[in-house]
PDB file of C-alpha atoms and ligand atoms in Angstrom:
ATOM      1  CA  UNK A   1     -21.023  -1.256   3.961  1.00  0.00           C
ATOM      2  CA  UNK A   2     -18.463  -0.808   6.721  1.00  0.00           C
ATOM      3  CA  UNK A   3     -14.956   0.654   6.445  1.00  0.00           C
ATOM      4  CA  UNK A   4     -12.290   0.383   9.161  1.00  0.00           C
ATOM      5  CA  UNK A   5      -9.122   2.427   9.450  1.00  0.00           C
ATOM      6  CA  UNK A   6      -6.129   1.906  11.731  1.00  0.00           C
ATOM      7  CA  UNK A   7      -4.377   5.113  12.840  1.00  0.00           C
ATOM      8  CA  UNK A   8      -1.267   5.545  14.973  1.00  0.00           C
ATOM      9  CA  UNK A   9      -0.718   7.433  18.207  1.00  0.00           C
ATOM     10  CA  UNK A  10       1.306  10.618  17.839  1.00  0.00           C
ATOM     11  CA  UNK A  11       3.454  12.947  19.911  1.00  0.00           C
ATOM     12  CA  UNK A  12       3.302  16.659  19.099  1.00  0.00           C
ATOM     13  CA  UNK A  13       5.649  19.606  19.595  1.00  0.00           C
ATOM     14  CA  UNK A  14       8.894  17.588  20.049  1.00  0.00           C
ATOM     15  CA  UNK A  15      10.120  20.371  22.333  1.00  0.00           C
ATOM     16  CA  UNK A  16      10.520  23.594  20.341  1.00  0.00           C
ATOM     17  CA  UNK A  17       7.985  22.947  17.556  1.00  0.00           C
ATOM     18  CA  UNK A  18       4.804  23.921  19.389  1.00  0.00           C
ATOM     19  CA  UNK A  19       1.721  23.155  17.255  1.00  0.00           C
ATOM     20  CA  UNK A  20       4.023  22.297  14.303  1.00  0.00           C
ATOM     21  CA  UNK A  21       6.165  19.176  14.764  1.00  0.00           C
ATOM     22  CA  UNK A  22       4.996  15.644  15.485  1.00  0.00           C
ATOM     23  CA  UNK A  23       5.816  11.965  15.186  1.00  0.00           C
ATOM     24  CA  UNK A  24       3.864   8.712  14.981  1.00  0.00           C
ATOM     25  CA  UNK A  25       4.108   5.770  17.396  1.00  0.00           C
ATOM     26  CA  UNK A  26       3.229   2.082  16.942  1.00  0.00           C
ATOM     27  CA  UNK A  27       0.093   2.180  19.143  1.00  0.00           C
ATOM     28  CA  UNK A  28      -3.224   2.262  17.307  1.00  0.00           C
ATOM     29  CA  UNK A  29      -6.916   3.040  17.343  1.00  0.00           C
ATOM     30  CA  UNK A  30      -9.244   1.340  14.890  1.00  0.00           C
ATOM     31  CA  UNK A  31     -12.133   3.452  13.688  1.00  0.00           C
ATOM     32  CA  UNK A  32     -15.010   1.866  11.797  1.00  0.00           C
ATOM     33  CA  UNK A  33     -17.740   3.780  10.016  1.00  0.00           C
ATOM     34  CA  UNK A  34     -20.877   2.136   8.735  1.00  0.00           C
ATOM     35  CA  UNK A  35     -23.889   3.582   6.970  1.00  0.00           C
ATOM     36  CA  UNK A  36     -26.665   1.808   8.822  1.00  0.00           C
ATOM     37  CA  UNK A  37     -29.436   0.458   6.657  1.00  0.00           C
ATOM     38  CA  UNK A  38     -32.359   1.162   8.943  1.00  0.00           C
ATOM     39  CA  UNK A  39     -33.772   4.589   8.043  1.00  0.00           C
ATOM     40  CA  UNK A  40     -34.288   6.718  11.142  1.00  0.00           C
ATOM     41  CA  UNK A  41     -31.733   4.785  13.196  1.00  0.00           C
ATOM     42  CA  UNK A  42     -29.720   7.992  13.587  1.00  0.00           C
ATOM     43  CA  UNK A  43     -26.164   8.266  14.823  1.00  0.00           C
ATOM     44  CA  UNK A  44     -24.662   5.545  17.023  1.00  0.00           C
ATOM     45  CA  UNK A  45     -21.179   5.911  18.497  1.00  0.00           C
ATOM     46  CA  UNK A  46     -19.395   3.223  20.529  1.00  0.00           C
ATOM     47  CA  UNK A  47     -15.972   3.384  22.116  1.00  0.00           C
ATOM     48  CA  UNK A  48     -14.426   0.012  22.966  1.00  0.00           C
ATOM     49  CA  UNK A  49     -11.372  -0.238  25.174  1.00  0.00           C
ATOM     50  CA  UNK A  50      -9.184  -2.936  23.609  1.00  0.00           C
ATOM     51  CA  UNK A  51      -7.726  -3.882  26.990  1.00  0.00           C
ATOM     52  CA  UNK A  52     -10.970  -5.106  28.545  1.00  0.00           C
ATOM     53  CA  UNK A  53     -13.170  -5.169  25.442  1.00  0.00           C
ATOM     54  CA  UNK A  54     -15.756  -3.093  27.293  1.00  0.00           C
ATOM     55  CA  UNK A  55     -17.926  -0.615  25.375  1.00  0.00           C
ATOM     56  CA  UNK A  56     -18.312   2.958  26.608  1.00  0.00           C
ATOM     57  CA  UNK A  57     -16.958   2.145  30.079  1.00  0.00           C
ATOM     58  CA  UNK A  58     -15.748   5.212  32.032  1.00  0.00           C
ATOM     59  CA  UNK A  59     -15.654   7.342  28.903  1.00  0.00           C
ATOM     60  CA  UNK A  60     -15.982  11.018  29.445  1.00  0.00           C
ATOM     61  CA  UNK A  61     -16.417  11.575  25.715  1.00  0.00           C
ATOM     62  CA  UNK A  62     -19.644  12.657  23.998  1.00  0.00           C
ATOM     63  CA  UNK A  63     -21.332   9.804  22.145  1.00  0.00           C
ATOM     64  CA  UNK A  64     -23.707  12.047  20.210  1.00  0.00           C
ATOM     65  CA  UNK A  65     -23.384  14.727  17.522  1.00  0.00           C
ATOM     66  CA  UNK A  66     -20.857  16.542  19.720  1.00  0.00           C
ATOM     67  CA  UNK A  67     -18.378  13.731  19.227  1.00  0.00           C
ATOM     68  CA  UNK A  68     -15.286  14.976  17.330  1.00  0.00           C
ATOM     69  CA  UNK A  69     -15.288  12.016  14.930  1.00  0.00           C
ATOM     70  CA  UNK A  70     -18.913  12.684  14.057  1.00  0.00           C
ATOM     71  CA  UNK A  71     -18.184  16.423  13.660  1.00  0.00           C
ATOM     72  CA  UNK A  72     -15.296  15.694  11.277  1.00  0.00           C
ATOM     73  CA  UNK A  73     -17.423  13.279   9.234  1.00  0.00           C
ATOM     74  CA  UNK A  74     -20.248  15.837   9.140  1.00  0.00           C
ATOM     75  CA  UNK A  75     -17.836  18.387   7.598  1.00  0.00           C
ATOM     76  CA  UNK A  76     -16.866  15.842   4.956  1.00  0.00           C
ATOM     77  CA  UNK A  77     -20.510  15.190   4.112  1.00  0.00           C
ATOM     78  CA  UNK A  78     -21.080  18.970   3.963  1.00  0.00           C
ATOM     79  CA  UNK A  79     -18.130  19.237   1.551  1.00  0.00           C
ATOM     80  CA  UNK A  80     -20.143  17.142  -0.929  1.00  0.00           C
ATOM     81  CA  UNK A  81     -23.382  18.958  -0.105  1.00  0.00           C
ATOM     82  CA  UNK A  82     -24.826  16.216   2.111  1.00  0.00           C
ATOM     83  CA  UNK A  83     -25.665  15.657   5.769  1.00  0.00           C
ATOM     84  CA  UNK A  84     -25.067  12.308   7.502  1.00  0.00           C
ATOM     85  CA  UNK A  85     -28.315  10.762   8.707  1.00  0.00           C
ATOM     86  CA  UNK A  86     -27.740   7.127   9.647  1.00  0.00           C
ATOM     87  CA  UNK A  87     -24.193   6.374  10.766  1.00  0.00           C
ATOM     88  CA  UNK A  88     -22.607   3.892  13.125  1.00  0.00           C
ATOM     89  CA  UNK A  89     -19.123   4.823  14.352  1.00  0.00           C
ATOM     90  CA  UNK A  90     -17.086   2.331  16.393  1.00  0.00           C
ATOM     91  CA  UNK A  91     -13.761   3.260  17.947  1.00  0.00           C
ATOM     92  CA  UNK A  92     -11.510   0.511  19.308  1.00  0.00           C
ATOM     93  CA  UNK A  93      -8.887   2.171  21.455  1.00  0.00           C
ATOM     94  CA  UNK A  94      -5.376   1.159  22.326  1.00  0.00           C
ATOM     95  CA  UNK A  95      -4.077   4.730  22.660  1.00  0.00           C
ATOM     96  CA  UNK A  96      -4.428   6.110  26.201  1.00  0.00           C
ATOM     97  CA  UNK A  97      -6.760   9.135  26.318  1.00  0.00           C
ATOM     98  CA  UNK A  98      -5.670  12.603  27.539  1.00  0.00           C
ATOM     99  CA  UNK A  99      -1.998  11.736  27.999  1.00  0.00           C
ATOM    100  CA  UNK A 100      -0.485  13.708  25.090  1.00  0.00           C
ATOM    101  CA  UNK A 101      -0.407  10.734  22.724  1.00  0.00           C
ATOM    102  CA  UNK A 102      -2.691  12.111  20.028  1.00  0.00           C
ATOM    103  CA  UNK A 103      -5.765   9.977  20.666  1.00  0.00           C
ATOM    104  CA  UNK A 104      -8.085  12.715  19.346  1.00  0.00           C
ATOM    105  CA  UNK A 105      -6.097  13.237  16.120  1.00  0.00           C
ATOM    106  CA  UNK A 106      -6.037   9.488  15.627  1.00  0.00           C
ATOM    107  CA  UNK A 107      -9.827   9.109  15.790  1.00  0.00           C
ATOM    108  CA  UNK A 108     -10.494  12.235  13.690  1.00  0.00           C
ATOM    109  CA  UNK A 109      -8.151  11.056  10.928  1.00  0.00           C
ATOM    110  CA  UNK A 110      -9.475   7.479  11.115  1.00  0.00           C
ATOM    111  CA  UNK A 111     -13.125   8.573  11.011  1.00  0.00           C
ATOM    112  CA  UNK A 112     -12.533  10.905   8.074  1.00  0.00           C
ATOM    113  CA  UNK A 113     -10.612   8.345   6.014  1.00  0.00           C
ATOM    114  CA  UNK A 114     -13.245   5.667   6.683  1.00  0.00           C
ATOM    115  CA  UNK A 115     -16.144   7.974   5.790  1.00  0.00           C
ATOM    116  CA  UNK A 116     -14.341   9.199   2.680  1.00  0.00           C
ATOM    117  CA  UNK A 117     -13.916   5.590   1.538  1.00  0.00           C
ATOM    118  CA  UNK A 118     -17.578   4.891   2.280  1.00  0.00           C
ATOM    119  CA  UNK A 119     -18.582   7.884   0.148  1.00  0.00           C
ATOM    120  CA  UNK A 120     -16.432   6.767  -2.823  1.00  0.00           C
ATOM    121  CA  UNK A 121     -13.407   8.995  -2.047  1.00  0.00           C
ATOM    122  CA  UNK A 122     -14.820  12.434  -2.895  1.00  0.00           C
ATOM    123  CA  UNK A 123     -12.036  14.206  -0.935  1.00  0.00           C
ATOM    124  CA  UNK A 124      -8.279  14.074  -1.533  1.00  0.00           C
ATOM    125  CA  UNK A 125      -5.604  14.133   1.179  1.00  0.00           C
ATOM    126  CA  UNK A 126      -5.454  17.942   1.096  1.00  0.00           C
ATOM    127  CA  UNK A 127      -9.175  18.315   1.870  1.00  0.00           C
ATOM    128  CA  UNK A 128      -9.135  15.583   4.534  1.00  0.00           C
ATOM    129  CA  UNK A 129      -6.060  17.066   6.235  1.00  0.00           C
ATOM    130  CA  UNK A 130      -7.651  20.487   6.300  1.00  0.00           C
ATOM    131  CA  UNK A 131     -11.001  19.218   7.717  1.00  0.00           C
ATOM    132  CA  UNK A 132      -9.138  17.187  10.359  1.00  0.00           C
ATOM    133  CA  UNK A 133      -7.090  20.238  11.367  1.00  0.00           C
ATOM    134  CA  UNK A 134     -10.189  22.420  11.575  1.00  0.00           C
ATOM    135  CA  UNK A 135     -11.664  19.978  14.115  1.00  0.00           C
ATOM    136  CA  UNK A 136      -8.406  19.454  16.056  1.00  0.00           C
ATOM    137  CA  UNK A 137      -7.365  23.134  15.996  1.00  0.00           C
ATOM    138  CA  UNK A 138      -3.721  22.505  14.975  1.00  0.00           C
ATOM    139  CA  UNK A 139      -2.027  20.144  12.523  1.00  0.00           C
ATOM    140  CA  UNK A 140       0.898  18.800  14.595  1.00  0.00           C
ATOM    141  CA  UNK A 141      -0.781  15.496  15.566  1.00  0.00           C
ATOM    142  CA  UNK A 142      -2.940  15.309  12.433  1.00  0.00           C
ATOM    143  CA  UNK A 143      -0.043  15.129   9.936  1.00  0.00           C
ATOM    144  CA  UNK A 144       1.822  12.180  11.551  1.00  0.00           C
ATOM    145  CA  UNK A 145      -1.481  10.361  12.243  1.00  0.00           C
ATOM    146  CA  UNK A 146      -2.170  10.606   8.495  1.00  0.00           C
ATOM    147  CA  UNK A 147       1.241   9.881   7.026  1.00  0.00           C
ATOM    148  CA  UNK A 148       3.371   8.422   9.857  1.00  0.00           C
ATOM    149  CA  UNK A 149       7.022   9.188  10.629  1.00  0.00           C
ATOM    150  CA  UNK A 150       8.234  12.575  11.818  1.00  0.00           C
ATOM    151  CA  UNK A 151       6.496  15.612  10.362  1.00  0.00           C
ATOM    152  CA  UNK A 152       6.412  19.376  10.428  1.00  0.00           C
ATOM    153  CA  UNK A 153       3.079  20.884   9.505  1.00  0.00           C
ATOM    154  CA  UNK A 154       1.693  24.358   9.055  1.00  0.00           C
ATOM    155  CA  UNK A 155      -1.968  25.376   9.001  1.00  0.00           C
ATOM    156  CA  UNK A 156      -1.916  28.105   6.375  1.00  0.00           C
ATOM    157  CA  UNK A 157      -4.149  31.170   6.336  1.00  0.00           C
ATOM    158  CA  UNK A 158      -6.326  29.753   3.546  1.00  0.00           C
ATOM    159  CA  UNK A 159      -7.122  26.711   5.731  1.00  0.00           C
ATOM    160  CA  UNK A 160      -4.831  24.314   3.897  1.00  0.00           C
ATOM    161  CA  UNK A 161      -2.195  22.245   5.656  1.00  0.00           C
ATOM    162  CA  UNK A 162       1.337  22.168   4.303  1.00  0.00           C
ATOM    163  CA  UNK A 163       3.418  19.337   5.742  1.00  0.00           C
ATOM    164  CA  UNK A 164       6.706  17.590   5.107  1.00  0.00           C
ATOM    165  CA  UNK A 165       8.031  14.304   6.409  1.00  0.00           C
ATOM    166  CA  UNK A 166      11.398  14.577   8.143  1.00  0.00           C
ATOM    167  CA  UNK A 167      14.022  11.831   8.459  1.00  0.00           C
ATOM    168  CA  UNK A 168      14.767  10.020  11.726  1.00  0.00           C
ATOM    169  CA  UNK A 169      17.949   8.237  12.735  1.00  0.00           C
ATOM    170  CA  UNK A 170      16.852   4.752  13.851  1.00  0.00           C
ATOM    171  CA  UNK A 171      19.705   4.683  16.353  1.00  0.00           C
ATOM    172  CA  UNK A 172      17.706   7.235  18.378  1.00  0.00           C
ATOM    173  CA  UNK A 173      15.202   5.496  20.650  1.00  0.00           C
ATOM    174  CA  UNK A 174      12.142   6.793  22.447  1.00  0.00           C
ATOM    175  CA  UNK A 175      11.151   6.098  26.033  1.00  0.00           C
ATOM    176  CA  UNK A 176       7.610   7.370  26.474  1.00  0.00           C
ATOM    177  CA  UNK A 177       6.790   7.809  30.161  1.00  0.00           C
ATOM    178  CA  UNK A 178       3.017   7.700  30.634  1.00  0.00           C
ATOM    179  CA  UNK A 179       1.725   8.781  34.045  1.00  0.00           C
ATOM    180  CA  UNK A 180      -1.433   7.309  35.575  1.00  0.00           C
ATOM    181  CA  UNK A 181      -3.458  10.522  35.380  1.00  0.00           C
ATOM    182  CA  UNK A 182      -5.222  12.352  32.548  1.00  0.00           C
ATOM    183  CA  UNK A 183      -4.739  15.962  31.505  1.00  0.00           C
ATOM    184  CA  UNK A 184      -7.372  17.523  29.301  1.00  0.00           C
ATOM    185  CA  UNK A 185      -5.825  19.358  26.327  1.00  0.00           C
ATOM    186  CA  UNK A 186      -8.151  22.373  26.726  1.00  0.00           C
ATOM    187  CA  UNK A 187      -7.000  22.780  30.329  1.00  0.00           C
ATOM    188  CA  UNK A 188      -3.376  22.378  29.292  1.00  0.00           C
ATOM    189  CA  UNK A 189      -3.797  25.055  26.590  1.00  0.00           C
ATOM    190  CA  UNK A 190      -5.668  27.389  28.956  1.00  0.00           C
ATOM    191  CA  UNK A 191      -2.506  27.961  31.041  1.00  0.00           C
ATOM    192  CA  UNK A 192      -0.569  29.260  28.037  1.00  0.00           C
ATOM    193  CA  UNK A 193      -0.152  33.029  27.695  1.00  0.00           C
ATOM    194  CA  UNK A 194      -1.717  34.929  24.788  1.00  0.00           C
ATOM    195  CA  UNK A 195       1.627  36.629  24.138  1.00  0.00           C
ATOM    196  CA  UNK A 196       5.204  35.548  24.816  1.00  0.00           C
ATOM    197  CA  UNK A 197       8.421  37.523  25.344  1.00  0.00           C
ATOM    198  CA  UNK A 198      10.339  38.161  22.098  1.00  0.00           C
ATOM    199  CA  UNK A 199      13.446  36.444  23.523  1.00  0.00           C
ATOM    200  CA  UNK A 200      11.454  33.245  24.131  1.00  0.00           C
ATOM    201  CA  UNK A 201      10.054  33.321  20.583  1.00  0.00           C
ATOM    202  CA  UNK A 202      13.603  33.718  19.239  1.00  0.00           C
ATOM    203  CA  UNK A 203      14.787  30.857  21.471  1.00  0.00           C
ATOM    204  CA  UNK A 204      12.210  28.467  19.969  1.00  0.00           C
ATOM    205  CA  UNK A 205      12.853  29.724  16.448  1.00  0.00           C
ATOM    206  CA  UNK A 206      16.543  28.816  16.778  1.00  0.00           C
ATOM    207  CA  UNK A 207      15.804  25.443  18.380  1.00  0.00           C
ATOM    208  CA  UNK A 208      13.235  24.489  15.700  1.00  0.00           C
ATOM    209  CA  UNK A 209      15.709  25.306  12.923  1.00  0.00           C
ATOM    210  CA  UNK A 210      18.378  23.280  14.735  1.00  0.00           C
ATOM    211  CA  UNK A 211      15.960  20.369  15.127  1.00  0.00           C
ATOM    212  CA  UNK A 212      15.335  20.133  11.380  1.00  0.00           C
ATOM    213  CA  UNK A 213      19.064  20.252  10.619  1.00  0.00           C
ATOM    214  CA  UNK A 214      19.833  17.685  13.361  1.00  0.00           C
ATOM    215  CA  UNK A 215      17.260  15.292  11.874  1.00  0.00           C
ATOM    216  CA  UNK A 216      18.557  15.665   8.310  1.00  0.00           C
ATOM    217  CA  UNK A 217      22.181  15.260   9.344  1.00  0.00           C
ATOM    218  CA  UNK A 218      21.690  12.644  12.099  1.00  0.00           C
ATOM    219  CA  UNK A 219      23.528  15.095  14.335  1.00  0.00           C
ATOM    220  CA  UNK A 220      23.140  13.933  17.926  1.00  0.00           C
ATOM    221  CA  UNK A 221      24.925  16.925  19.471  1.00  0.00           C
ATOM    222  CA  UNK A 222      22.675  19.361  17.615  1.00  0.00           C
ATOM    223  CA  UNK A 223      19.592  17.318  18.553  1.00  0.00           C
ATOM    224  CA  UNK A 224      20.663  17.564  22.181  1.00  0.00           C
ATOM    225  CA  UNK A 225      20.767  21.360  21.891  1.00  0.00           C
ATOM    226  CA  UNK A 226      17.483  21.549  20.028  1.00  0.00           C
ATOM    227  CA  UNK A 227      15.076  19.531  22.232  1.00  0.00           C
ATOM    228  CA  UNK A 228      14.258  22.538  24.397  1.00  0.00           C
ATOM    229  CA  UNK A 229      11.292  24.865  24.728  1.00  0.00           C
ATOM    230  CA  UNK A 230      10.237  28.167  26.260  1.00  0.00           C
ATOM    231  CA  UNK A 231       6.789  28.591  24.707  1.00  0.00           C
ATOM    232  CA  UNK A 232       4.676  25.925  26.411  1.00  0.00           C
ATOM    233  CA  UNK A 233       6.551  23.548  28.729  1.00  0.00           C
ATOM    234  CA  UNK A 234       7.418  26.134  31.426  1.00  0.00           C
ATOM    235  CA  UNK A 235       3.739  27.158  31.688  1.00  0.00           C
ATOM    236  CA  UNK A 236       2.591  23.546  31.901  1.00  0.00           C
ATOM    237  CA  UNK A 237       4.910  22.609  34.754  1.00  0.00           C
ATOM    238  CA  UNK A 238       2.168  23.371  37.275  1.00  0.00           C
ATOM    239  CA  UNK A 239      -0.083  20.785  35.565  1.00  0.00           C
ATOM    240  CA  UNK A 240       2.682  18.198  35.278  1.00  0.00           C
ATOM    241  CA  UNK A 241       4.400  18.055  38.653  1.00  0.00           C
ATOM    242  CA  UNK A 242       7.977  16.841  38.333  1.00  0.00           C
ATOM    243  CA  UNK A 243       8.367  17.856  34.667  1.00  0.00           C
ATOM    244  CA  UNK A 244      11.195  20.352  35.222  1.00  0.00           C
ATOM    245  CA  UNK A 245      12.960  18.008  37.661  1.00  0.00           C
ATOM    246  CA  UNK A 246      12.721  15.068  35.259  1.00  0.00           C
ATOM    247  CA  UNK A 247      14.087  17.131  32.340  1.00  0.00           C
ATOM    248  CA  UNK A 248      16.923  18.344  34.535  1.00  0.00           C
ATOM    249  CA  UNK A 249      17.773  15.003  36.180  1.00  0.00           C
ATOM    250  CA  UNK A 250      17.826  13.043  32.935  1.00  0.00           C
ATOM    251  CA  UNK A 251      20.340  15.479  31.399  1.00  0.00           C
ATOM    252  CA  UNK A 252      23.061  13.815  33.442  1.00  0.00           C
ATOM    253  CA  UNK A 253      22.340  10.273  32.285  1.00  0.00           C
ATOM    254  CA  UNK A 254      24.746   8.883  29.726  1.00  0.00           C
ATOM    255  CA  UNK A 255      22.812   8.162  26.535  1.00  0.00           C
ATOM    256  CA  UNK A 256      20.022  10.723  27.028  1.00  0.00           C
ATOM    257  CA  UNK A 257      19.710  13.161  24.117  1.00  0.00           C
ATOM    258  CA  UNK A 258      16.697  15.126  25.308  1.00  0.00           C
ATOM    259  CA  UNK A 259      13.503  15.073  27.350  1.00  0.00           C
ATOM    260  CA  UNK A 260      10.311  16.858  26.322  1.00  0.00           C
ATOM    261  CA  UNK A 261       6.629  16.958  27.176  1.00  0.00           C
ATOM    262  CA  UNK A 262       4.439  14.864  24.838  1.00  0.00           C
ATOM    263  CA  UNK A 263       2.045  17.327  23.195  1.00  0.00           C
ATOM    264  CA  UNK A 264      -0.098  18.955  25.877  1.00  0.00           C
ATOM    265  CA  UNK A 265       1.073  16.342  28.419  1.00  0.00           C
ATOM    266  CA  UNK A 266       1.190  14.808  30.881  1.00  0.00           C
ATOM    267  CA  UNK A 267       3.304  12.046  29.261  1.00  0.00           C
ATOM    268  CA  UNK A 268       7.012  12.746  28.810  1.00  0.00           C
ATOM    269  CA  UNK A 269       9.180  11.593  25.899  1.00  0.00           C
ATOM    270  CA  UNK A 270      12.847  10.815  26.361  1.00  0.00           C
ATOM    271  CA  UNK A 271      15.010  10.570  23.252  1.00  0.00           C
ATOM    272  CA  UNK A 272      18.118   8.482  23.938  1.00  0.00           C
ATOM    273  CA  UNK A 273      20.772   6.673  21.967  1.00  0.00           C
ATOM    274  CA  UNK A 274      20.002   3.150  23.171  1.00  0.00           C
ATOM    275  CA  UNK A 275      21.978   3.202  26.394  1.00  0.00           C
ATOM    276  CA  UNK A 276      20.724   4.261  29.802  1.00  0.00           C
ATOM    277  CA  UNK A 277      17.171   2.837  29.580  1.00  0.00           C
ATOM    278  CA  UNK A 278      17.102   1.427  33.105  1.00  0.00           C
ATOM    279  CA  UNK A 279      18.568   4.589  34.594  1.00  0.00           C
ATOM    280  CA  UNK A 280      15.956   6.689  32.744  1.00  0.00           C
ATOM    281  CA  UNK A 281      13.140   4.543  34.156  1.00  0.00           C
ATOM    282  CA  UNK A 282      14.604   4.681  37.632  1.00  0.00           C
ATOM    283  CA  UNK A 283      14.932   8.491  37.670  1.00  0.00           C
ATOM    284  CA  UNK A 284      11.486   9.126  36.185  1.00  0.00           C
ATOM    285  CA  UNK A 285       9.814   6.685  38.610  1.00  0.00           C
ATOM    286  CA  UNK A 286      11.691   8.171  41.539  1.00  0.00           C
ATOM    287  CA  UNK A 287      10.566  11.723  40.744  1.00  0.00           C
ATOM    288  CA  UNK A 288       6.978  10.875  39.893  1.00  0.00           C
ATOM    289  CA  UNK A 289       6.595   8.532  42.860  1.00  0.00           C
ATOM    290  CA  UNK A 290       7.537  11.485  45.071  1.00  0.00           C
ATOM    291  CA  UNK A 291       4.433  13.233  43.619  1.00  0.00           C
ATOM    292  CA  UNK A 292       2.354  10.024  44.051  1.00  0.00           C
ATOM    293  CA  UNK A 293       2.255   9.466  40.315  1.00  0.00           C
ATOM    294  CA  UNK A 294       2.670   5.952  38.924  1.00  0.00           C
ATOM    295  CA  UNK A 295       4.238   5.588  35.509  1.00  0.00           C
ATOM    296  CA  UNK A 296       4.061   3.136  32.631  1.00  0.00           C
ATOM    297  CA  UNK A 297       7.063   3.048  30.262  1.00  0.00           C
ATOM    298  CA  UNK A 298       6.687   2.469  26.520  1.00  0.00           C
ATOM    299  CA  UNK A 299       9.985   1.812  24.804  1.00  0.00           C
ATOM    300  CA  UNK A 300       8.907   2.346  21.210  1.00  0.00           C
ATOM    301  CA  UNK A 301      10.349   2.950  17.760  1.00  0.00           C
ATOM    302  CA  UNK A 302       8.833   5.519  15.440  1.00  0.00           C
ATOM    303  CA  UNK A 303       5.898   4.300  13.336  1.00  0.00           C
ATOM    304  CA  UNK A 304       6.875   5.049   9.745  1.00  0.00           C
ATOM    305  CA  UNK A 305       3.403   4.287   8.327  1.00  0.00           C
ATOM    306  CA  UNK A 306       0.394   6.512   8.820  1.00  0.00           C
ATOM    307  CA  UNK A 307      -3.306   5.653   8.763  1.00  0.00           C
ATOM    308  CA  UNK A 308      -4.256   2.536   6.793  1.00  0.00           C
ATOM    309  CA  UNK A 309      -7.614   1.423   5.471  1.00  0.00           C
ATOM    310  CA  UNK A 310      -8.091  -2.178   6.626  1.00  0.00           C
TER     311      UNK A 310
HETATM  312  N1  LIG B   1       0.409  21.288  20.175  1.00  0.00           N
HETATM  313  C1  LIG B   1      -0.665  20.896  21.029  1.00  0.00           C
HETATM  314  C2  LIG B   1      -0.422  21.446  22.407  1.00  0.00           C
HETATM  315  C3  LIG B   1      -0.745  19.406  21.082  1.00  0.00           C
HETATM  316  O1  LIG B   1       0.720  21.396  22.868  1.00  0.00           O
HETATM  317  O2  LIG B   1      -1.354  21.957  23.016  1.00  0.00           O
HETATM  318  C4  LIG B   1      -1.901  18.899  21.879  1.00  0.00           C
HETATM  319  O3  LIG B   1      -3.017  18.691  21.125  1.00  0.00           O
END
């Protein structure tokens, strides 16, 4: 038996909500899990790039038991007192890797949901969400990959994940600016300090509260004030050349509500009210071209649906 799951790309943090807020995008990975019939065939993992239909080409991702999808599925098997022996995992990718678009959360969630289905659904959403977060390390991409839309999520001390879906005003558009280079999340987290100044923590606290209110009340002015951060973006500027300039330059474009780093980067998300798209593209290209970075623009709505079993 084979089960396939389609999961969306996600963007985490949304400015002030480091490791907490996220949203889903209509770009997908398809993860298939199959219990192979041949005893002793072991674990087989294939990653297929949807663009060129090539398997395992240029992938710098472990294809053995160190693979994160396998590790997540192994935890699920352990949850029911079993160990996976013969498994074939196939990942068809449309989501660019190491750009801040939640490709890892997408495959973890997809693999877990597929394996859970294969096993006769022994785990509920709570268990799956908590296993996925244990593998990923934070729930901000996991929650929207699971349930779609805009989410805030907290990994509680007992290991459970508490999340809520937040509303989104469909008049607000996203321009996702994806540069042509990868940034490993571990490297991007390694530049963050262990402790932050109290005034910066207070700054983000205020902005996160404002963000929630802006979303509930479709308040564009408040959203404009809230899409700001002092806990991670300033430290990541050295890994994303042009980030500060882009944020600053776009402020002056009519229609732009806010500009933030996508998750750990290096992609940048611009929230705008439908006008100014060509000016946004022009300014971002101009700045990144100065740093010899090429950019691909994705003008996308929010994906309201989460992972689906196909
Ligand atoms: N919140 C995470 C970060 C998202 O910014 O490092 C990336 O996985």
